[in-house]
Coordinates of C-alpha atoms in Angstrom, one line a residue:
Chain Q
M13 CA -6.5 56.8 -137.7
S14 CA -5.4 60.1 -136.3
R15 CA -7.6 62.0 -133.9
V16 CA -8.0 64.8 -136.4
A17 CA -9.3 62.4 -139.1
N18 CA -11.6 60.9 -136.5
V19 CA -13.2 64.2 -135.7
V20 CA -13.7 65.0 -139.4
V21 CA -15.2 61.6 -140.0
M22 CA -17.5 61.8 -137.0
G23 CA -18.5 65.2 -138.3
I24 CA -19.8 63.7 -141.5
D25 CA -22.2 61.3 -139.8
E26 CA -23.4 64.0 -137.4
T27 CA -23.8 66.7 -140.0
V28 CA -25.9 64.4 -142.2
Q29 CA -28.0 63.5 -139.1
K30 CA -28.5 67.1 -138.2
F31 CA -29.5 68.2 -141.6
F32 CA -31.7 65.2 -142.5
G33 CA -33.4 64.5 -139.2
P34 CA -35.8 67.5 -139.3
I35 CA -36.7 66.8 -143.0
S36 CA -37.7 63.3 -142.3
D37 CA -39.7 64.4 -139.2
W38 CA -41.6 66.9 -141.3
I39 CA -42.5 64.5 -144.1
G40 CA -43.3 61.7 -141.6
G41 CA -45.7 64.0 -139.8
K42 CA -47.6 64.8 -142.9
V43 CA -47.8 61.3 -144.4
F44 CA -48.6 59.7 -141.1
Y45 CA -51.3 62.0 -140.0
A46 CA -53.0 60.1 -137.3
F47 CA -56.1 60.3 -135.1
D48 CA -56.4 58.7 -131.7
I49 CA -58.4 55.6 -130.8
N50 CA -58.1 54.9 -127.0
G51 CA -54.9 56.8 -126.9
A52 CA -53.4 54.9 -129.8
P53 CA -52.4 56.9 -132.9
V54 CA -54.0 55.4 -136.0
P55 CA -52.3 56.7 -139.1
L56 CA -54.9 57.3 -141.9
I57 CA -52.5 55.9 -144.5
V58 CA -52.3 52.5 -142.9
L59 CA -56.1 52.3 -142.8
W60 CA -56.1 53.4 -146.5
L61 CA -54.0 50.4 -147.5
I62 CA -55.7 47.8 -145.4
I63 CA -59.2 48.9 -146.5
A64 CA -58.1 48.6 -150.1
A65 CA -56.6 45.2 -149.5
I66 CA -59.8 44.0 -147.9
F67 CA -62.0 45.5 -150.6
F68 CA -60.1 43.8 -153.4
T69 CA -60.2 40.5 -151.5
F70 CA -64.0 40.6 -151.7
W71 CA -64.2 42.3 -155.1
L72 CA -62.0 39.7 -156.7
G73 CA -63.8 36.8 -155.0
F74 CA -61.0 35.7 -152.5
P75 CA -58.3 34.9 -155.1
Q76 CA -56.1 33.9 -152.1
F77 CA -57.9 30.6 -152.1
N78 CA -57.0 29.9 -155.7
L79 CA -53.4 29.1 -154.8
K80 CA -53.3 25.9 -156.9
H81 CA -53.9 27.9 -160.1
S82 CA -51.2 30.4 -159.1
I83 CA -48.7 27.6 -158.5
N84 CA -49.5 25.9 -161.8
L85 CA -49.0 29.2 -163.6
V86 CA -45.6 29.6 -162.0
R87 CA -44.6 26.0 -162.8
G88 CA -45.3 26.8 -166.5
R89 CA -48.2 24.5 -166.8
Y90 CA -50.0 27.0 -169.0
S91 CA -47.0 28.4 -170.9
K92 CA -47.1 27.9 -174.6
P93 CA -44.1 26.2 -176.2
E94 CA -43.5 29.2 -178.5
D95 CA -43.1 31.4 -175.5
A96 CA -39.8 29.7 -174.6
G97 CA -37.1 32.3 -174.3
E98 CA -39.5 35.0 -173.2
V99 CA -40.0 36.2 -169.6
S100 CA -41.8 33.3 -167.7
H101 CA -44.2 33.7 -164.9
F102 CA -41.6 32.3 -162.6
Q103 CA -39.0 34.8 -163.7
A104 CA -41.3 37.8 -163.3
L105 CA -42.2 36.6 -159.8
A106 CA -38.6 35.9 -158.8
T107 CA -37.5 39.3 -160.0
A108 CA -40.3 41.0 -158.1
V109 CA -39.7 38.9 -155.0
S110 CA -36.0 39.8 -154.9
G111 CA -37.0 43.4 -154.9
T112 CA -39.5 42.9 -152.0
V113 CA -37.6 40.4 -149.8
G114 CA -35.2 42.6 -148.1
L115 CA -34.7 44.1 -144.8
G116 CA -38.4 44.5 -144.3
N117 CA -38.4 40.8 -143.6
I118 CA -35.5 40.7 -141.2
A119 CA -35.3 44.1 -139.6
G120 CA -38.9 45.2 -140.2
V121 CA -40.3 42.2 -138.2
A122 CA -37.9 43.0 -135.3
V123 CA -39.1 46.6 -135.4
A124 CA -42.7 45.4 -135.3
I125 CA -42.1 43.0 -132.3
S126 CA -40.1 45.5 -130.3
L127 CA -42.9 48.1 -130.8
G128 CA -45.9 45.9 -130.6
G129 CA -44.9 42.7 -128.9
P130 CA -45.3 39.2 -130.4
G131 CA -49.0 40.0 -131.2
A132 CA -47.9 42.4 -134.0
T133 CA -46.9 39.2 -135.9
F134 CA -50.5 38.1 -136.0
W135 CA -51.6 41.3 -137.6
M136 CA -48.7 41.2 -140.1
I137 CA -50.0 37.8 -141.3
V138 CA -53.5 39.1 -141.5
A139 CA -52.4 42.1 -143.5
G140 CA -50.2 39.8 -145.7
F141 CA -53.3 37.7 -146.5
F142 CA -55.4 40.6 -147.6
G143 CA -52.4 42.2 -149.3
M144 CA -52.4 39.3 -151.7
A145 CA -55.5 40.7 -153.4
A146 CA -54.2 44.2 -153.6
K147 CA -51.0 42.9 -155.2
M148 CA -53.1 40.9 -157.7
A149 CA -55.1 44.0 -158.6
E150 CA -52.1 46.2 -159.3
C151 CA -50.1 43.5 -161.2
T152 CA -53.0 42.5 -163.4
L153 CA -53.5 46.2 -164.3
G154 CA -49.8 46.6 -164.9
V155 CA -49.8 43.9 -167.6
M156 CA -53.1 45.2 -169.1
Y157 CA -51.8 48.7 -169.7
R158 CA -48.1 48.1 -170.3
Q159 CA -46.4 49.8 -173.2
K160 CA -44.5 47.9 -175.9
H161 CA -41.7 50.0 -177.4
A162 CA -40.3 49.8 -180.9
D163 CA -37.2 48.0 -179.7
G164 CA -39.3 45.2 -178.3
S165 CA -38.8 46.3 -174.6
V166 CA -41.7 46.5 -172.3
S167 CA -42.6 49.2 -169.7
G168 CA -45.5 48.8 -167.3
G169 CA -46.6 49.7 -163.8
P170 CA -48.9 52.2 -162.1
M171 CA -47.7 55.1 -164.3
Y172 CA -49.3 53.6 -167.3
Y173 CA -52.5 52.2 -165.8
L174 CA -53.1 55.5 -164.0
R175 CA -52.5 57.6 -167.1
D176 CA -54.2 55.4 -169.7
G177 CA -56.7 53.4 -167.6
V178 CA -58.0 56.2 -165.5
R179 CA -58.4 58.3 -168.6
Q180 CA -60.3 55.4 -170.3
V181 CA -62.8 54.9 -167.5
T182 CA -63.3 58.5 -166.5
G183 CA -62.8 60.3 -169.8
N184 CA -60.7 62.7 -167.8
K185 CA -57.2 62.9 -169.3
A186 CA -55.8 65.4 -166.8
L187 CA -56.9 63.3 -163.8
G188 CA -55.0 60.3 -165.2
Q189 CA -52.0 62.3 -166.0
F190 CA -52.0 63.9 -162.6
L191 CA -52.3 60.5 -160.7
A192 CA -49.5 59.0 -162.9
A193 CA -47.2 61.9 -162.3
F194 CA -48.0 62.0 -158.6
F195 CA -47.2 58.3 -158.4
A196 CA -43.9 58.7 -160.3
V197 CA -42.7 61.4 -158.0
C198 CA -43.6 59.3 -154.9
C199 CA -42.0 56.3 -156.5
I200 CA -38.7 58.2 -156.8
G201 CA -39.0 59.1 -153.1
G202 CA -39.8 55.5 -152.2
A203 CA -36.9 54.3 -154.2
I204 CA -34.5 56.6 -152.4
G205 CA -36.0 56.0 -149.0
A206 CA -37.2 52.5 -148.5
G207 CA -35.5 51.0 -151.5
N208 CA -32.2 52.6 -150.7
M209 CA -31.6 54.5 -147.4
F210 CA -33.3 51.9 -145.2
Q211 CA -31.5 49.1 -146.9
A212 CA -28.1 50.8 -146.6
N213 CA -28.8 51.8 -143.0
Q214 CA -29.6 48.3 -141.8
A215 CA -26.9 46.5 -143.8
T216 CA -24.4 48.9 -142.3
A217 CA -25.8 48.4 -138.8
Q218 CA -25.3 44.7 -139.1
I219 CA -21.7 45.0 -140.5
V220 CA -20.8 47.3 -137.6
A221 CA -22.4 44.8 -135.2
V222 CA -20.6 41.7 -136.4
T223 CA -17.2 43.5 -136.6
G224 CA -17.3 44.4 -132.9
G225 CA -20.2 46.8 -132.3
D226 CA -19.0 50.0 -130.6
D227 CA -15.4 48.7 -130.7
S228 CA -15.6 48.0 -134.4
F229 CA -13.2 49.6 -136.7
F230 CA -16.3 50.8 -138.6
A231 CA -18.1 52.1 -135.5
D232 CA -17.8 55.8 -136.6
L233 CA -17.3 55.0 -140.2
N234 CA -20.8 54.3 -141.3
W235 CA -20.5 56.7 -144.1
L236 CA -17.5 54.7 -145.4
I237 CA -19.5 51.5 -145.6
G238 CA -22.2 53.5 -147.3
L239 CA -19.7 54.8 -149.8
V240 CA -18.7 51.2 -150.6
F241 CA -22.3 50.3 -151.1
A242 CA -22.8 53.4 -153.3
I243 CA -19.9 52.5 -155.4
A244 CA -21.1 48.9 -155.9
V245 CA -24.6 50.2 -156.8
G246 CA -23.2 52.8 -159.0
V247 CA -21.0 50.3 -160.9
V248 CA -24.1 48.3 -161.7
I249 CA -26.7 51.0 -162.4
I250 CA -24.4 53.7 -163.9
G251 CA -21.5 51.7 -165.2
G252 CA -23.9 49.1 -166.6
I253 CA -21.8 46.2 -165.2
K254 CA -24.5 43.6 -165.4
S255 CA -22.4 40.7 -164.1
I256 CA -22.6 41.9 -160.5
A257 CA -26.3 42.3 -160.7
R258 CA -26.6 38.9 -162.2
V259 CA -24.5 37.2 -159.6
T260 CA -26.6 38.9 -156.9
E261 CA -29.8 37.8 -158.4
K262 CA -28.5 34.2 -158.3
L263 CA -27.2 34.5 -154.7
V264 CA -30.3 36.0 -153.2
P265 CA -32.5 32.9 -153.5
L266 CA -29.6 30.9 -152.0
M267 CA -29.2 33.3 -149.1
A268 CA -33.0 33.3 -148.6
G269 CA -32.8 29.5 -148.4
I270 CA -30.0 29.6 -145.9
Y271 CA -31.9 32.2 -143.9
L272 CA -35.1 30.0 -143.8
V273 CA -33.0 26.9 -142.8
A274 CA -31.5 28.9 -140.0
C275 CA -34.9 30.0 -138.8
L276 CA -36.1 26.3 -138.9
I277 CA -33.0 25.2 -136.9
V278 CA -33.9 27.7 -134.2
I279 CA -37.6 26.9 -134.3
L280 CA -37.2 23.1 -134.5
G281 CA -34.4 23.2 -131.9
S282 CA -37.0 24.5 -129.4
V283 CA -39.9 22.8 -130.9
S284 CA -41.6 22.4 -127.5
E285 CA -41.7 26.2 -127.2
V286 CA -43.5 26.6 -130.5
P287 CA -47.0 26.3 -129.2
G288 CA -46.2 28.8 -126.5
A289 CA -44.8 31.2 -129.0
I290 CA -47.8 30.9 -131.2
G291 CA -49.9 31.4 -128.1
D292 CA -48.0 34.6 -127.3
I293 CA -48.5 35.8 -130.9
I294 CA -52.3 35.2 -130.8
S295 CA -53.0 36.4 -127.3
G296 CA -50.7 39.3 -127.8
A297 CA -52.7 40.3 -130.9
F298 CA -55.8 40.8 -128.8
S299 CA -54.7 41.8 -125.3
A300 CA -51.7 44.0 -125.6
E301 CA -50.6 44.7 -122.1
G302 CA -47.9 47.3 -121.6
I303 CA -47.9 48.2 -125.3
V304 CA -48.4 51.8 -126.3
G305 CA -52.0 52.1 -127.6
G306 CA -53.0 48.6 -126.5
F307 CA -54.9 46.5 -129.0
V308 CA -55.1 49.2 -131.6
G309 CA -51.4 50.0 -131.2
V310 CA -50.4 46.4 -131.9
L311 CA -52.8 46.1 -134.9
I312 CA -51.4 49.3 -136.5
V313 CA -47.8 48.3 -136.0
G314 CA -48.4 44.9 -137.6
F315 CA -50.3 46.3 -140.5
Q316 CA -47.7 49.0 -141.1
R317 CA -44.7 46.7 -141.1
A318 CA -46.5 44.2 -143.3
A319 CA -47.3 46.8 -145.9
F320 CA -43.7 48.1 -145.7
S321 CA -42.4 44.5 -146.2
N322 CA -44.7 43.2 -149.0
E323 CA -45.5 46.5 -150.7
A324 CA -49.1 45.5 -151.6
G325 CA -51.0 48.5 -152.7
I326 CA -47.8 50.5 -153.1
G327 CA -47.6 49.7 -156.8
S328 CA -43.9 49.0 -157.0
A329 CA -44.1 45.3 -157.9
S330 CA -46.4 46.0 -160.8
I331 CA -43.4 47.6 -162.6
A332 CA -41.4 44.3 -162.3
H333 CA -44.4 42.0 -163.1
S334 CA -45.3 43.8 -166.3
A335 CA -42.4 42.2 -168.3
V336 CA -44.0 38.8 -168.3
K337 CA -45.0 37.1 -171.5
T338 CA -48.7 36.3 -171.4
E339 CA -51.9 36.9 -173.4
E340 CA -54.0 37.0 -170.2
P341 CA -53.1 39.8 -167.8
A342 CA -55.0 38.1 -165.0
T343 CA -52.5 35.2 -165.0
E344 CA -49.8 37.5 -163.7
G345 CA -52.2 38.8 -161.0
F346 CA -52.7 35.2 -159.8
V347 CA -48.9 34.8 -159.8
A348 CA -48.2 38.1 -158.1
L349 CA -50.5 37.2 -155.1
L350 CA -47.9 34.7 -154.1
E351 CA -45.5 37.5 -153.3
P352 CA -47.1 38.6 -150.0
L353 CA -47.6 35.0 -149.2
I354 CA -43.8 34.3 -149.6
D355 CA -42.7 37.6 -148.2
T356 CA -45.0 38.2 -145.3
I357 CA -46.9 35.0 -144.4
I358 CA -43.8 32.7 -144.8
I359 CA -40.6 34.7 -144.3
C360 CA -41.8 37.3 -141.8
T361 CA -43.6 34.6 -139.8
M362 CA -40.4 32.6 -139.6
T363 CA -38.4 35.6 -138.5
A364 CA -41.1 36.4 -135.9
L365 CA -41.1 32.9 -134.5
T366 CA -37.3 33.0 -134.2
I367 CA -37.4 36.2 -132.3
V368 CA -40.3 35.2 -130.0
I369 CA -39.0 31.6 -129.3
T370 CA -35.5 32.8 -128.3
G371 CA -37.1 35.5 -126.2
A372 CA -34.7 38.0 -127.7
W373 CA -37.4 40.6 -127.9
D374 CA -38.0 40.4 -124.1
D375 CA -34.4 41.1 -123.1
P376 CA -34.1 44.1 -120.8
D377 CA -32.0 46.0 -123.4
A378 CA -34.0 44.9 -126.4
G379 CA -35.4 48.4 -126.7
D380 CA -32.0 49.7 -127.4
L381 CA -31.4 47.4 -130.3
D382 CA -32.0 48.6 -133.9
G383 CA -34.2 46.4 -136.0
V384 CA -31.7 44.0 -137.6
Q385 CA -29.6 43.7 -134.4
L386 CA -32.6 42.2 -132.5
T387 CA -33.0 39.5 -135.2
S388 CA -29.3 38.9 -135.1
R389 CA -29.3 38.5 -131.3
A390 CA -32.1 36.0 -131.6
F391 CA -30.1 33.8 -134.0
E392 CA -26.9 34.3 -132.0
S393 CA -28.5 32.7 -128.9
V394 CA -28.9 29.4 -130.7
I395 CA -26.3 29.5 -133.5
P396 CA -23.4 31.7 -132.1
W397 CA -21.7 32.2 -135.5
F398 CA -24.9 32.9 -137.4
P399 CA -24.7 36.8 -137.1
N400 CA -21.8 36.6 -139.6
V401 CA -23.8 34.7 -142.1
L402 CA -26.8 37.0 -141.4
A403 CA -24.5 40.0 -142.2
V404 CA -23.7 38.4 -145.6
A405 CA -27.4 37.7 -146.2
V406 CA -28.4 41.2 -145.1
V407 CA -25.8 42.8 -147.4
L408 CA -27.0 40.7 -150.4
F409 CA -30.7 41.3 -149.7
A410 CA -30.0 45.0 -149.2
F411 CA -28.0 45.1 -152.4
S412 CA -30.6 43.3 -154.6
T413 CA -33.4 45.4 -153.2
M414 CA -31.4 48.5 -154.0
I415 CA -30.8 47.3 -157.5
S416 CA -34.5 46.6 -158.0
W417 CA -35.7 49.9 -156.5
S418 CA -33.1 51.9 -158.5
Y419 CA -34.8 50.3 -161.5
Y420 CA -38.3 51.3 -160.3
G421 CA -37.1 54.8 -159.6
M422 CA -35.4 55.0 -163.0
K423 CA -38.6 53.9 -164.7
A424 CA -40.5 56.6 -162.8
T425 CA -37.9 59.2 -163.8
G426 CA -38.1 58.0 -167.4
Y427 CA -41.9 58.4 -167.3
L428 CA -41.7 61.9 -165.9
F429 CA -39.0 63.1 -168.3
G430 CA -39.9 61.3 -171.5
D431 CA -37.2 58.6 -171.2
S432 CA -34.5 61.4 -171.1
A433 CA -31.1 59.7 -170.7
T434 CA -29.8 62.8 -168.8
A435 CA -32.7 62.7 -166.3
E436 CA -32.1 59.0 -165.7
I437 CA -28.4 59.5 -165.1
V438 CA -29.1 62.4 -162.6
F439 CA -31.5 60.1 -160.8
K440 CA -28.9 57.3 -160.6
V441 CA -26.3 59.7 -159.2
I442 CA -28.7 61.1 -156.6
F443 CA -29.7 57.5 -155.7
C444 CA -26.0 56.6 -154.9
I445 CA -25.6 59.8 -152.8
F446 CA -28.5 58.8 -150.7
T447 CA -27.0 55.4 -150.2
V448 CA -24.2 57.1 -148.2
I449 CA -26.7 59.3 -146.4
G450 CA -28.8 56.3 -145.4
A451 CA -25.8 54.4 -144.1
S452 CA -24.7 57.4 -142.0
L453 CA -28.0 58.1 -140.2
S454 CA -29.4 56.4 -137.2
L455 CA -32.4 54.2 -137.7
E456 CA -35.3 56.5 -136.6
P457 CA -35.1 59.3 -139.2
V458 CA -34.3 56.7 -141.9
I459 CA -37.3 54.5 -141.1
L460 CA -39.6 57.5 -140.8
F461 CA -38.6 58.9 -144.1
S462 CA -38.6 55.5 -145.8
D463 CA -42.1 54.7 -144.5
A464 CA -43.4 58.1 -145.5
A465 CA -42.0 57.9 -149.0
I466 CA -43.1 54.4 -149.8
F467 CA -46.5 54.8 -148.2
M468 CA -47.1 58.0 -150.2
M469 CA -47.0 55.9 -153.4
S470 CA -50.2 54.2 -152.3
I471 CA -52.2 57.4 -152.4
P472 CA -52.3 57.8 -156.2
N473 CA -52.0 54.0 -156.8
V474 CA -55.0 53.0 -154.7
I475 CA -57.2 55.8 -156.0
G476 CA -56.4 54.4 -159.5
L477 CA -57.2 50.9 -158.4
Y478 CA -60.6 52.0 -157.3
F479 CA -61.3 53.8 -160.6
L480 CA -60.2 50.6 -162.4
A481 CA -61.9 48.2 -160.2
K482 CA -64.7 47.3 -162.7
T483 CA -62.2 46.9 -165.6
L484 CA -60.1 44.7 -163.4
R485 CA -62.9 42.5 -162.3
K486 CA -64.1 42.0 -165.9
Q487 CA -60.6 40.9 -166.7
V488 CA -60.3 38.5 -163.8
K489 CA -63.9 37.1 -164.4
G490 CA -63.1 36.7 -168.1
H491 CA -59.9 34.7 -167.2
R492 CA -61.8 32.5 -164.8
A493 CA -64.5 31.8 -167.5
R494 CA -61.9 30.9 -170.1
L495 CA -60.2 28.7 -167.6
A496 CA -63.5 26.9 -166.7
S497 CA -64.4 26.5 -170.4
G498 CA -61.0 25.1 -171.3
E499 CA -60.2 27.9 -173.7
F500 CA -57.3 28.8 -171.5
A501 CA -56.0 25.3 -170.9
R502 CA -52.9 23.6 -169.5
V503 CA -50.3 22.6 -172.0
K504 CA -48.6 20.1 -169.7
Chain W
M22 CA -39.8 8.6 -195.7
S23 CA -37.3 8.4 -192.9
E24 CA -36.2 11.6 -191.1
V25 CA -32.9 12.1 -189.3
L26 CA -32.8 14.7 -186.6
V27 CA -29.4 16.3 -186.1
G28 CA -28.8 18.3 -183.0
V29 CA -26.1 20.9 -183.6
D30 CA -24.1 23.6 -181.7
G31 CA -21.2 25.7 -183.0
S32 CA -18.6 23.0 -182.6
E33 CA -16.4 21.1 -185.0
H34 CA -18.1 17.9 -183.8
S35 CA -21.4 19.2 -185.0
R36 CA -20.0 19.7 -188.4
R37 CA -18.8 16.1 -188.5
A38 CA -22.2 14.9 -187.2
V39 CA -23.9 16.8 -190.1
E40 CA -21.5 15.3 -192.7
F41 CA -22.2 11.8 -191.3
A42 CA -25.9 12.4 -191.3
V43 CA -25.8 13.6 -194.9
A44 CA -24.0 10.5 -196.1
R45 CA -26.4 8.3 -194.3
T46 CA -29.5 10.1 -195.4
L47 CA -28.4 10.1 -199.1
E48 CA -28.0 6.3 -198.9
R49 CA -31.6 6.0 -197.7
S50 CA -33.1 8.9 -199.6
G51 CA -34.5 10.4 -196.4
S52 CA -34.8 13.9 -195.1
M53 CA -33.1 15.8 -192.3
V54 CA -34.0 18.3 -189.6
L55 CA -31.3 20.5 -188.1
V56 CA -32.1 21.4 -184.5
H57 CA -30.3 24.0 -182.5
V58 CA -31.4 24.6 -178.9
I59 CA -30.5 27.8 -177.2
Q60 CA -29.9 27.0 -173.5
W61 CA -32.7 28.6 -171.6
S62 CA -34.7 27.9 -168.5
P63 CA -38.0 29.4 -167.4
F64 CA -36.8 29.0 -163.8
S65 CA -33.7 31.3 -163.9
F66 CA -33.3 34.5 -161.9
N67 CA -33.1 37.7 -163.8
T68 CA -32.6 41.4 -163.1
P69 CA -35.6 43.7 -164.0
T70 CA -33.6 45.2 -166.8
E71 CA -32.9 41.8 -168.3
N72 CA -36.7 41.1 -168.2
E73 CA -37.5 44.4 -169.8
H74 CA -35.4 43.6 -172.8
R75 CA -35.9 39.9 -172.9
H76 CA -38.3 39.9 -175.9
A77 CA -35.8 41.7 -178.1
Q78 CA -33.0 39.6 -176.7
K79 CA -34.7 36.4 -177.7
A80 CA -35.0 37.6 -181.3
A81 CA -31.4 38.6 -181.3
E82 CA -30.3 35.2 -180.0
I83 CA -32.3 33.4 -182.6
T84 CA -30.8 35.6 -185.4
A85 CA -27.3 35.0 -184.1
A86 CA -27.8 31.3 -183.8
N87 CA -29.1 31.1 -187.4
E88 CA -26.2 33.2 -188.8
Q89 CA -23.4 31.7 -186.8
V90 CA -24.4 28.1 -186.1
V91 CA -27.1 26.8 -188.3
D92 CA -26.8 28.5 -191.7
P93 CA -23.2 27.2 -192.5
L94 CA -24.3 23.7 -191.6
A95 CA -27.5 24.0 -193.6
D96 CA -25.5 25.0 -196.7
L97 CA -23.6 21.8 -196.4
V98 CA -26.8 19.8 -196.3
R99 CA -28.5 21.6 -199.2
E100 CA -25.4 21.3 -201.4
A101 CA -25.7 17.6 -201.0
G102 CA -29.3 17.8 -202.2
V103 CA -30.9 16.4 -199.0
P104 CA -34.4 17.8 -198.1
L105 CA -33.9 19.9 -195.0
E106 CA -35.9 21.7 -192.3
I107 CA -34.5 23.9 -189.5
V108 CA -35.6 24.4 -185.9
V109 CA -34.0 27.0 -183.7
I110 CA -35.6 27.1 -180.3
H111 CA -35.0 28.0 -176.6
G112 CA -35.0 25.5 -173.9
D113 CA -33.1 22.6 -172.4
P114 CA -31.2 20.8 -175.1
V115 CA -32.0 17.2 -174.1
D116 CA -35.7 17.9 -173.4
M117 CA -36.2 19.9 -176.6
I118 CA -34.4 17.4 -178.9
I119 CA -36.5 14.5 -177.5
K120 CA -39.7 16.5 -177.7
I121 CA -39.1 17.5 -181.3
A122 CA -38.0 14.0 -182.3
E123 CA -41.3 12.7 -180.8
E124 CA -43.5 15.3 -182.4
R125 CA -41.9 14.8 -185.9
H126 CA -41.6 11.0 -185.6
S127 CA -38.0 11.3 -186.5
D128 CA -36.4 7.8 -186.5
H129 CA -32.8 8.6 -185.7
I130 CA -31.0 11.3 -183.7
I131 CA -27.5 12.2 -184.6
L132 CA -25.3 14.6 -182.7
G133 CA -21.6 15.5 -182.2
R134 CA -19.7 14.6 -179.1
T135 CA -19.7 17.7 -176.8
G136 CA -16.4 19.3 -176.1
D137 CA -17.1 19.7 -172.3
S138 CA -14.2 19.1 -169.9
R139 CA -14.1 15.9 -167.9
V140 CA -14.9 17.7 -164.7
R141 CA -17.9 19.4 -166.2
Q142 CA -19.1 16.1 -167.6
A143 CA -18.5 14.3 -164.3
I144 CA -20.7 16.9 -162.6
F145 CA -23.4 17.7 -165.1
G146 CA -23.1 14.8 -167.6
S147 CA -23.1 15.6 -171.3
T148 CA -26.0 16.3 -173.6
P149 CA -25.3 13.1 -175.6
A150 CA -25.1 11.0 -172.5
H151 CA -28.4 12.3 -171.2
L152 CA -30.0 12.0 -174.5
M153 CA -29.1 8.4 -174.9
Q154 CA -30.7 7.6 -171.6
E155 CA -34.0 9.2 -172.5
S156 CA -34.4 9.0 -176.3
P157 CA -37.2 7.0 -177.8
V158 CA -35.2 6.4 -181.0
P159 CA -31.6 5.3 -181.7
V160 CA -29.0 7.9 -181.0
T161 CA -25.6 8.1 -182.8
V162 CA -22.9 10.2 -181.3
V163 CA -20.2 11.3 -183.8
P164 CA -16.7 11.9 -182.4

């Protein structure tokens, strides 16, 4: 490439950075308004989410301990024969999981550990556990208040339970409409930030890293990788080429399997160090020496990255779960609670163990590594060629998350603009433009904006969950009673 | 009265299987049930858009299967004057045919040889081959 072209190209990345950086700082400052405890900033929004998750854990009677019922539902033990051909519990869960399992699990964990040390993992797991109940709450309500259209299609999610449910319980139509519209606007932001820019950013980082880092042909061409992503996404969501999305949906579980096997190879390869790593995780959780903000700092980092990864309380998954075929909305709640279990408690913990066991987080230059690069380094120390496989996995995870989130954003746009086809197309084009922007920026402004946008969704969503808490508990209690009486019985 | 279950797809082999079954049923003055299974698994991975439209898609698949596969074969049976029932359902072909045969107490399963390639059959096996291994009643495969 000529020097002139080089200058022009570097100019694109820098211009994007210059323009977008202050915007993300401003939004991040507002959403992450924090007060200090012992010098550690505690963002209110993180407390907001964890308190909701703990509340619903108690309110719904610790549904986390009903895993057997959840698993039987997913296995189709309760699915009626005449429902064959409809969306099964497994399919609804798998679709939602492929939207959630993304770079939050690979890069997010690395960010947590580099900021909060191994102890952050402990708090991620704790947050994942409570998050299961928040996820159950929003997905049960998603099914309860979903809309069936004339053409047989189904729309659900917080927009509908906020609008219709909140109006029902409060009698205040305007409040419901306001919360629903607030959620829809935040959802569009979340889709563009966490569901798009963050994914494009980290996938690009990994591509550059495996092709030679600073010496890579792509080193100053982040925008070009972003453009390729944007075209691929555009082909699917604007061009309606379903085959690409379908292939991705089938490859993602495979890559997730390969990823977990690689984690196991690293973990089992140094099995003698596992007790030590677990010790580091637990002791680090309570005595955080040398970490900004000490104990509270670690706790907050863990909670924040867990919420970002499993999206419990955010409301997004409720959109995907609503398509399920069931007469009992609570069944999908029981299925949905497996999502934080898979996402945070299993996959994030595996990533964390890999990073802690290999000691990659403790390298002198670890602080300079961007999220996914730290995870990549951890694998590389045991399986030298794995970063290439990781790059493929990261690209696929990023792509499937982008497809899912473009769908969430599109449903939110459709809700705001009365399913206007023009509005949906405008959203899709903007979505693709932000893919390029996300790839061009450095990690900090992207993660700040992504966090801010996705966490903002939880404000209207959690308010709605509290309003609907009684309705929700009635539904779940009713389901438990029908289950106990045999009215809702296994068919196989 | 004896009932013959005929598993059909859109192939020429299915047509011959139905003709064979009609002749046999006429001899014994029995009845027939035509079964077409639309390949579907509750454990597949879908996009959110596919899930949103799945309910409508299911109905469209059943209509298409009736029009394109089952109706022409059913006409053949009715013309011969054999009492007939029709089942079009989603699922795994082998599992569903066995389940329906058991539920209805059919006493004979007839189906056409599948047109799958040798490679495909070597890897996945064919529907008739699997069915013969698992069926509770005699199975006849019509070439």
